[in-house]
Tab-separated table of C-alpha atoms in Angstrom:
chain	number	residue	atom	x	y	z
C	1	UNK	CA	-14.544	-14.180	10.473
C	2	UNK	CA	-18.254	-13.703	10.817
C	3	UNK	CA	-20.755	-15.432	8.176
C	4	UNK	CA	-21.022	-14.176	5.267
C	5	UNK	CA	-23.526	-13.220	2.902
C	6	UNK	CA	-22.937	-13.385	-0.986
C	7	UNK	CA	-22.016	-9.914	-0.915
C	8	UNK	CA	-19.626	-10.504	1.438
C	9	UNK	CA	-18.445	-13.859	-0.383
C	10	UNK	CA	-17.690	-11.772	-3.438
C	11	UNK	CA	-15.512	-9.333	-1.471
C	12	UNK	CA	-13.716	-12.386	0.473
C	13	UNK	CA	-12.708	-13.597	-2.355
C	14	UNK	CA	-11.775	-10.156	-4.134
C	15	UNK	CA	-9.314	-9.396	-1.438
C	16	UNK	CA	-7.632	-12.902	-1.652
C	17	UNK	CA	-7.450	-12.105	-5.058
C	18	UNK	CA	-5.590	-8.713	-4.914
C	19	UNK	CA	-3.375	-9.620	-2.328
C	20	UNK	CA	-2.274	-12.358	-4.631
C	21	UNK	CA	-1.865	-9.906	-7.448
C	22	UNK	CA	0.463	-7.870	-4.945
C	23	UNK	CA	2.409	-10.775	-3.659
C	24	UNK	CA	3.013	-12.322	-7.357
C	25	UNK	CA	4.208	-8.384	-8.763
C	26	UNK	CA	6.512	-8.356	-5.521
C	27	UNK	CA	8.064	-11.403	-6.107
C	28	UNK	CA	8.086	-11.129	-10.398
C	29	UNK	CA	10.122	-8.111	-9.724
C	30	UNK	CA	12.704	-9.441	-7.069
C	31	UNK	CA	13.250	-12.344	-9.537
C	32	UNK	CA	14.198	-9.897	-12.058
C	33	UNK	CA	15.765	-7.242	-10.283
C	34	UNK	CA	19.086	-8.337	-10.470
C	35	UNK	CA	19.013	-8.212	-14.062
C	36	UNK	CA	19.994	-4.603	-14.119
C	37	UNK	CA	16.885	-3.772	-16.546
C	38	UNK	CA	15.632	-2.198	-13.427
C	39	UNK	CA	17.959	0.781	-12.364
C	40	UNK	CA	16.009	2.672	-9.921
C	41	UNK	CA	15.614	1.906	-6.405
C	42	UNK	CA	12.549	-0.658	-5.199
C	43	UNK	CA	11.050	-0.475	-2.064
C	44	UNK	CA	8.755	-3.928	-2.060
C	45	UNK	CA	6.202	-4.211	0.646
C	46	UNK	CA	5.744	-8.372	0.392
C	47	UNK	CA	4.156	-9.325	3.980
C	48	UNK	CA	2.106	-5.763	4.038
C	49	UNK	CA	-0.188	-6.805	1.300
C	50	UNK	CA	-3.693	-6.843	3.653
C	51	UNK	CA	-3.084	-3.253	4.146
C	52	UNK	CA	-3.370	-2.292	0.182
C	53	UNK	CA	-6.318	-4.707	-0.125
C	54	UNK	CA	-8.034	-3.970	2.535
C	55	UNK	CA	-8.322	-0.383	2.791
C	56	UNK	CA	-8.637	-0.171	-0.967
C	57	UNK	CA	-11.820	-2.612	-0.963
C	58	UNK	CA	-14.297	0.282	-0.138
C	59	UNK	CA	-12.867	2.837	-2.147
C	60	UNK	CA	-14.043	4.003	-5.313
C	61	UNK	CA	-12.736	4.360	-8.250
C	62	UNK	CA	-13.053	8.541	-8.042
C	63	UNK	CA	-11.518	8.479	-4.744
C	64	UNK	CA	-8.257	10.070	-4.371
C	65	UNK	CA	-4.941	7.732	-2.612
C	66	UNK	CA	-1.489	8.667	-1.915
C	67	UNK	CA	1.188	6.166	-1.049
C	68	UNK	CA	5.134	6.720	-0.169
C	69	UNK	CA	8.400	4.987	-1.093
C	70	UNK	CA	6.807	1.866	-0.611
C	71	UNK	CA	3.493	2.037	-3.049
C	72	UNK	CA	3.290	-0.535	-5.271
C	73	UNK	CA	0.441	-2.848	-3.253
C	74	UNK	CA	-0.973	0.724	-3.184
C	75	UNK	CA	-0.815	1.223	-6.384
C	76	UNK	CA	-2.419	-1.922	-7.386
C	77	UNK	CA	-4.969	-2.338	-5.304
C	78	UNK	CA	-6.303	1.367	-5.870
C	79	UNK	CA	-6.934	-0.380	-9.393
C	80	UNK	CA	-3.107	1.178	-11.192
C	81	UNK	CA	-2.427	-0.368	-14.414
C	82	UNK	CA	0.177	-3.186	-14.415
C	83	UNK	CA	1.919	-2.926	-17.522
C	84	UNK	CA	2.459	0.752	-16.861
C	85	UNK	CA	3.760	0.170	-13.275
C	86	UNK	CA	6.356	-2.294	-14.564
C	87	UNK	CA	7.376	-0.420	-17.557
C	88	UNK	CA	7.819	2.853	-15.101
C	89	UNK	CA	10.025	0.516	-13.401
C	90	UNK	CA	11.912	-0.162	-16.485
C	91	UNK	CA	12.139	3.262	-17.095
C	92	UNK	CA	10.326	3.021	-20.382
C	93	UNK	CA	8.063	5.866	-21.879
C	94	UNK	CA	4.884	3.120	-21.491
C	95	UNK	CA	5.660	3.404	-17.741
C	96	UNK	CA	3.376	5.902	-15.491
C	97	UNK	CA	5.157	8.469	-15.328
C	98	UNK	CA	6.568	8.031	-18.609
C	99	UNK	CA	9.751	6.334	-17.389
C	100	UNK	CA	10.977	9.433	-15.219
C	101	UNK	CA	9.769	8.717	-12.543
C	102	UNK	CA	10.631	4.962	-11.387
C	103	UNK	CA	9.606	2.833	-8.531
C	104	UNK	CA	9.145	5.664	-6.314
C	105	UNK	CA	6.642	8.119	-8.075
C	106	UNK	CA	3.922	6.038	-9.044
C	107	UNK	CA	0.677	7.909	-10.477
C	108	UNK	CA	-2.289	6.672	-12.316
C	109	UNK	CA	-5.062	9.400	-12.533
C	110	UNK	CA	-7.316	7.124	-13.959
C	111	UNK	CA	-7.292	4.924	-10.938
C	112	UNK	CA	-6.890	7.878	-8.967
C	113	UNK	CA	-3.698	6.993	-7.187
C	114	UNK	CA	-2.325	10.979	-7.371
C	115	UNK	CA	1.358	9.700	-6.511
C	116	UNK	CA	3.898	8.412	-3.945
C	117	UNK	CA	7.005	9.791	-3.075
C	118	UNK	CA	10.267	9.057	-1.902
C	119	UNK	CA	10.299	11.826	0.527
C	120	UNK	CA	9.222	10.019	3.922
C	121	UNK	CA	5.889	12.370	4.745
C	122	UNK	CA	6.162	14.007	1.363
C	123	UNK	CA	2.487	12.937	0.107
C	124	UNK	CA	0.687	13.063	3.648
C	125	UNK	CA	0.261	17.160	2.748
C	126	UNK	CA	-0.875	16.684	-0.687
C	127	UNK	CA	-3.509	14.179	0.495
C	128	UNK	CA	-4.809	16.516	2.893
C	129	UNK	CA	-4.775	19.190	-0.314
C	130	UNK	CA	-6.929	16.690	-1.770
C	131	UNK	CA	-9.127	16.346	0.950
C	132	UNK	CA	-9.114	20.370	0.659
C	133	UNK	CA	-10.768	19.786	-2.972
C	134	UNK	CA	-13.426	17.692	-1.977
C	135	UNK	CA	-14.819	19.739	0.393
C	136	UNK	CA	-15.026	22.858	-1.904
C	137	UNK	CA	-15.989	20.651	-4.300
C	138	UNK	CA	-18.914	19.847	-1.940
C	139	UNK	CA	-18.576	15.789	-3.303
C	140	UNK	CA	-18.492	12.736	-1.401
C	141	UNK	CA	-15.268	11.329	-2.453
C	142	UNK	CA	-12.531	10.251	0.068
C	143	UNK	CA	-8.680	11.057	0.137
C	144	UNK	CA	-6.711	8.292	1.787
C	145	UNK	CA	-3.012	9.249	3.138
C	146	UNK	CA	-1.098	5.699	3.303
C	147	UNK	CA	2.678	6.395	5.293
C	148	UNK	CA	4.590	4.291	7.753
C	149	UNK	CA	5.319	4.427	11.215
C	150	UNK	CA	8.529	6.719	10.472
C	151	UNK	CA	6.509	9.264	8.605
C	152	UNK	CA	4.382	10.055	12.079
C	153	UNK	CA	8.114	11.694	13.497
C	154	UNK	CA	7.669	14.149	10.681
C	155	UNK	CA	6.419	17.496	12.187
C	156	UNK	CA	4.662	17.793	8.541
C	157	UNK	CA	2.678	14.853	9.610
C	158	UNK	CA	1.016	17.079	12.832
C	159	UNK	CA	0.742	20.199	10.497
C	160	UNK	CA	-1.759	18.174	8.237
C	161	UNK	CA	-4.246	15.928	10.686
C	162	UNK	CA	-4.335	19.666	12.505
C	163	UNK	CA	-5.320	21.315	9.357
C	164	UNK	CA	-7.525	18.241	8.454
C	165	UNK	CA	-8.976	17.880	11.978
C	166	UNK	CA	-9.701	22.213	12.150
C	167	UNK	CA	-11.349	21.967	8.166
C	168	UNK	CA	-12.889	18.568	9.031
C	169	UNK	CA	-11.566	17.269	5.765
C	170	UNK	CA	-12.917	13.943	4.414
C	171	UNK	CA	-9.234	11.850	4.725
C	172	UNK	CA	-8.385	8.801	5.817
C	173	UNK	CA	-5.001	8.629	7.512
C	174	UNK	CA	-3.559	5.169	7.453
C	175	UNK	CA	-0.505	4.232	9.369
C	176	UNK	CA	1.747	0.872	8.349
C	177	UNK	CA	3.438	0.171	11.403
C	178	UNK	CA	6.241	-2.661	10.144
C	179	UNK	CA	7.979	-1.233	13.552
C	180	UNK	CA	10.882	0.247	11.635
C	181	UNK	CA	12.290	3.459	9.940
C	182	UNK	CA	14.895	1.985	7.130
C	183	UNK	CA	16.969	-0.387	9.951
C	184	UNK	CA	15.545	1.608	13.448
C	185	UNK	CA	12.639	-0.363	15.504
C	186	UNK	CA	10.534	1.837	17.179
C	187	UNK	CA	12.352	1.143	20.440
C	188	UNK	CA	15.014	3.905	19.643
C	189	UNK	CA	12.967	6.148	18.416
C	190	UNK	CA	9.925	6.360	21.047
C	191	UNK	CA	9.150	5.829	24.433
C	192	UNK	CA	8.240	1.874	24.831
C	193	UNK	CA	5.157	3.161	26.661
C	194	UNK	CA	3.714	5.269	23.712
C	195	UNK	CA	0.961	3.712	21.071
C	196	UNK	CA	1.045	6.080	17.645
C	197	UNK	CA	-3.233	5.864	17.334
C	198	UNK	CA	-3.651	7.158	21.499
C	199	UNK	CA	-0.943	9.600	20.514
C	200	UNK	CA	-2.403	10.989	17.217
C	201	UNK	CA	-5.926	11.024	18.927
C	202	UNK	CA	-4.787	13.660	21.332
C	203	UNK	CA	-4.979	16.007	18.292
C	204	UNK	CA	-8.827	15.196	18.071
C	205	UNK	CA	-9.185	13.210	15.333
C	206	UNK	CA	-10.423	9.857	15.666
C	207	UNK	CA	-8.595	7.124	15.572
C	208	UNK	CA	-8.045	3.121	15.800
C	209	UNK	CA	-5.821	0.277	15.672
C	210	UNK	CA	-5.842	-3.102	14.512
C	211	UNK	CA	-4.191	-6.061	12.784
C	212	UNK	CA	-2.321	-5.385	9.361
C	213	UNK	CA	-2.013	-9.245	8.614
C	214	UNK	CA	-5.751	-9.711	9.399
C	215	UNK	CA	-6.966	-8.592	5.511
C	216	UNK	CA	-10.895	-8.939	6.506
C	217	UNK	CA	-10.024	-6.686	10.048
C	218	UNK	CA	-8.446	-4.187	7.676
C	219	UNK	CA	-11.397	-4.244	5.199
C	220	UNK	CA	-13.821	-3.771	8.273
C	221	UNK	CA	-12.194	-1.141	9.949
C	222	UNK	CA	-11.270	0.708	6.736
C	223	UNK	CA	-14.987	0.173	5.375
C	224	UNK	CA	-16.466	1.467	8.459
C	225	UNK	CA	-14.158	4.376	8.925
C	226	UNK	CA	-14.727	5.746	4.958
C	227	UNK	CA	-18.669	5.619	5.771
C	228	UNK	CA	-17.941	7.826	8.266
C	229	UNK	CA	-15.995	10.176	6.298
C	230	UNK	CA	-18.203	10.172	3.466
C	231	UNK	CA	-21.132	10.925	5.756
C	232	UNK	CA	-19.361	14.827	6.774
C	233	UNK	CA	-17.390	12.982	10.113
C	234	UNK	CA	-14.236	14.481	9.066
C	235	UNK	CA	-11.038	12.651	9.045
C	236	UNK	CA	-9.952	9.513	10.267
C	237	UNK	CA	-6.514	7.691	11.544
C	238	UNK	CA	-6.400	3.545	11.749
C	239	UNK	CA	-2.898	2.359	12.620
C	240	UNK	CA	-2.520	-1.139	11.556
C	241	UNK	CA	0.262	-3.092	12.568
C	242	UNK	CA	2.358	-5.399	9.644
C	243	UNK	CA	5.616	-6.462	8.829
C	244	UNK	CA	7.918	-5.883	5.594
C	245	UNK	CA	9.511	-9.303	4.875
C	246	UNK	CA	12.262	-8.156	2.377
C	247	UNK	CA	15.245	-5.883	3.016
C	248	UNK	CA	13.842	-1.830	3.236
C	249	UNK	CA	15.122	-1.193	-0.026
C	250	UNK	CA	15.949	-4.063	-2.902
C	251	UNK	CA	15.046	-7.330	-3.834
C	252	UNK	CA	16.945	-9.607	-1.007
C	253	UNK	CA	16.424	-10.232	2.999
C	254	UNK	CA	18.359	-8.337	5.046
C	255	UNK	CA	18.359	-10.209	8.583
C	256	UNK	CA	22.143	-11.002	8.865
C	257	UNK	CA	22.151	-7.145	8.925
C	258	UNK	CA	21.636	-7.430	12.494
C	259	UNK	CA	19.065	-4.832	13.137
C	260	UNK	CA	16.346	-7.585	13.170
C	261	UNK	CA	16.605	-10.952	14.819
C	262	UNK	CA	15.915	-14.275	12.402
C	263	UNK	CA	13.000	-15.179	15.886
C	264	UNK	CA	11.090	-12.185	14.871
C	265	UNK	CA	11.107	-12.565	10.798
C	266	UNK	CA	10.108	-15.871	11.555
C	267	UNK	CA	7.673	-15.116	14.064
C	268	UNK	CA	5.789	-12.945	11.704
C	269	UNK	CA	5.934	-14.716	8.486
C	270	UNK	CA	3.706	-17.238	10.443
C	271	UNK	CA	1.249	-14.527	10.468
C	272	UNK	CA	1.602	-14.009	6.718
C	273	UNK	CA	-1.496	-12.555	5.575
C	274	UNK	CA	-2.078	-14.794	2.579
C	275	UNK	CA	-1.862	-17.653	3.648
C	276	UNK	CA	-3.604	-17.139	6.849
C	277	UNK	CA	-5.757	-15.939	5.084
C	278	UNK	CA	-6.294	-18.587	2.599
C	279	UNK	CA	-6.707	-21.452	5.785
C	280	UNK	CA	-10.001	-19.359	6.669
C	281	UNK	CA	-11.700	-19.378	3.619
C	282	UNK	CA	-10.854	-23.159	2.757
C	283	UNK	CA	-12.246	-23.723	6.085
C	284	UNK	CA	-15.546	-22.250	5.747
C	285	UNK	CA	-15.636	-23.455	2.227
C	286	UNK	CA	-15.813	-19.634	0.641
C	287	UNK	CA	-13.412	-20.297	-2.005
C	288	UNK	CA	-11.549	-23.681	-3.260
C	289	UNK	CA	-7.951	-24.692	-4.422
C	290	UNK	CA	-9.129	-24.983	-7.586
C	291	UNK	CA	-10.896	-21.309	-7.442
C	292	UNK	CA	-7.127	-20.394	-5.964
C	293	UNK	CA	-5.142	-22.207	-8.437
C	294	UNK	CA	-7.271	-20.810	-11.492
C	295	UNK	CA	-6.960	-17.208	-9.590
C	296	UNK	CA	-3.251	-17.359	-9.592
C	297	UNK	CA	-3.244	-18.136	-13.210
C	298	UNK	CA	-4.696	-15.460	-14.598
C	299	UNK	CA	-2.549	-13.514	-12.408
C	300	UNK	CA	0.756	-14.697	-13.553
C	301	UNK	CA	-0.294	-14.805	-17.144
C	302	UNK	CA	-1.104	-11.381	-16.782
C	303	UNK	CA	2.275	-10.239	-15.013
C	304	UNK	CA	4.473	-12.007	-17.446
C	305	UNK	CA	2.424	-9.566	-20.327
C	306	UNK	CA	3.500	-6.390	-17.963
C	307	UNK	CA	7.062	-7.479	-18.506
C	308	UNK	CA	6.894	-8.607	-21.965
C	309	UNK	CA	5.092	-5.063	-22.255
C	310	UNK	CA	8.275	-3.742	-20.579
C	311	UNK	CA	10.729	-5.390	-22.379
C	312	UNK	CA	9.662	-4.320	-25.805
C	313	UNK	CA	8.813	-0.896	-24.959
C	314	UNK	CA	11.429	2.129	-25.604
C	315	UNK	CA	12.616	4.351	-23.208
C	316	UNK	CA	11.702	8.028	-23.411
C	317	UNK	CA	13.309	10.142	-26.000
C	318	UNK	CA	16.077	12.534	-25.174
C	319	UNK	CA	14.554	15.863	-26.031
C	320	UNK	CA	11.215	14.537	-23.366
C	321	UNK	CA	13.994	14.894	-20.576
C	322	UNK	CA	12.467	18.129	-19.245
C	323	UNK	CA	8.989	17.349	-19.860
C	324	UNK	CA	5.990	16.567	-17.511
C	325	UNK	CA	8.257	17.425	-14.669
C	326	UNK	CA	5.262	19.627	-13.317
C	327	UNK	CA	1.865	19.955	-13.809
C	328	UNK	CA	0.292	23.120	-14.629
């Protein structure tokens, strides 16, 4: 990492802390999970959380984000409230989508995070629609598209950079390659030969690569790339390459499944973003374990009020069942 100035100090040490924020949700609610107080399906993405952080860093708050299945670091990072994303996944009214919606439909308009879905692709369309509204709306806001690497084998995926790319939409495409689609590496399902970005870029859009696990990479690619959009450069597509630590959907590991090998989990949880991470700014004395320690703290304190929040809240009423289903 290059030195920094005490702008850049301030952000160093803002994307430590919402990675931590991430990490310590993740892991409150696999610790809780099998409690059966949490009923819907979870999707966590602990190991990813430089993605989130990073790309979410230069956005503001009037900028528009859409995540999939997997959108909680999403979520939080876009500035989503807490207690409402863990009472959602309690299924209580309190939650943010007022307990209908669960793990997997996430929205907080406030923090403009429009929504995530659990259909793989489902939101990269709507973020383009959003993209749409800018531009007739003539501001200089930014839609964001977050998906995986199994998402870009949807053909809805090509139907929206195409329209993006021919409007010259202000969106921001960004592709979590964690190398697999539920329990299929991306060894049976693409040539070994072919690289997503130098694919997608053959549609004319411009696009980039770089490390997932490398938080201040992400930021600087991500930062660069929305100044670019925001300037009328139309849309963007950084592929940034990660790893999901936890099974693809609930609160265990899933290695002795056999479709990964114990080598490679290992191999990349040495690259785990945090607490690489967290070596580079003790090294170049940005931040100290006492800044850390105190950081982690007020996180904590602050998820253990989401679930007390949870906990005491009630679930929505019976005759809501058919409400806010759409929005008109």
């Amino acid at each position: 990492m290059k030195k920094l100035d005490s702008v850049d100090v301030s952000v160093a040490r803002k994307l430590l802390e919402v990675m931590m924020r991430i990490r310590n949700v993740e892991e409150a609610i696999s610790s809780h999970y099998a409690e059966w107080k949490m009923r819907c399906p979870t999707h966590l993405c602990t190991g990813q959380e430089a993605v989130a952080a990073g790309v979410c860093m230069s956005l503001r708050k009037n900028d528009f984000a859409v995540s999939t299945h997997r959108a909680h670091g999403h979520y939080i990072a876009k500035g989503g409230d807490i207690n409402s994303l863990i009472a959602e996944i309690y299924g209580k009214a309190t939650g943010c989508s007022r307990g209908k919606g669960g793990s997997m439909h996430l929205v907080d308009l406030n923090a403009g995070f429009m929504g995530s879905t659990a259909i793989v692709g489902g939101t990269i369309p709507i973020g383009v629609g959003l993209g749409l509204s800018i531009k007739l709306k003539k501001t200089d806001q930014v839609s964001v598209v977050f998906f995986g690497d199994g998402a870009v084998e949807e053909g809805v995926f090509y139907e929206s950079v195409n329209f993006a790319v021919l409007k010259k939409l202000p969106v921001l495409f960004i592709c979590e390659n964690n190398l697999y689609s539920v329990y299929s590496p991306l060894s049976v399902r693409q040539p070994g030969d072919r690289n997503i970005h130098t694919m997608v870029e053959a549609m004319g859009i411009h696009a980039d690569f770089g490390d997932g696990n490398n938080v201040w990479e992400v930021y600087t690619k991500a930062d660069y790339n929305i100044k670019k959009i925001r300037e009328g450069d139309g849309p963007r597509f950084i592929e940034f390459a990660t790893y999901r630590w936890r099974e693809h959907c609930g609160h265990l590991y899933d290695n002795d499944l056999g479709y990964r090998s114990e080598e490679e989990f290992l191999c990349w949880k040495e690259k785990d973003p945090i607490g690489t991470y967290v070596n580079h700014l003790l090294a170049q004395d940005i931040i100290t374990r006492d800044t850390i320690s105190e950081m982690e703290r007020k996180i904590l304190s602050d998820i253990e009020d989401a679930f007390n929040f949870a906990e005491s809240s009630s679930f929505p009423p019976l005759h809501d069942f058919t409400t806010d289903l759409f929005k008109e």
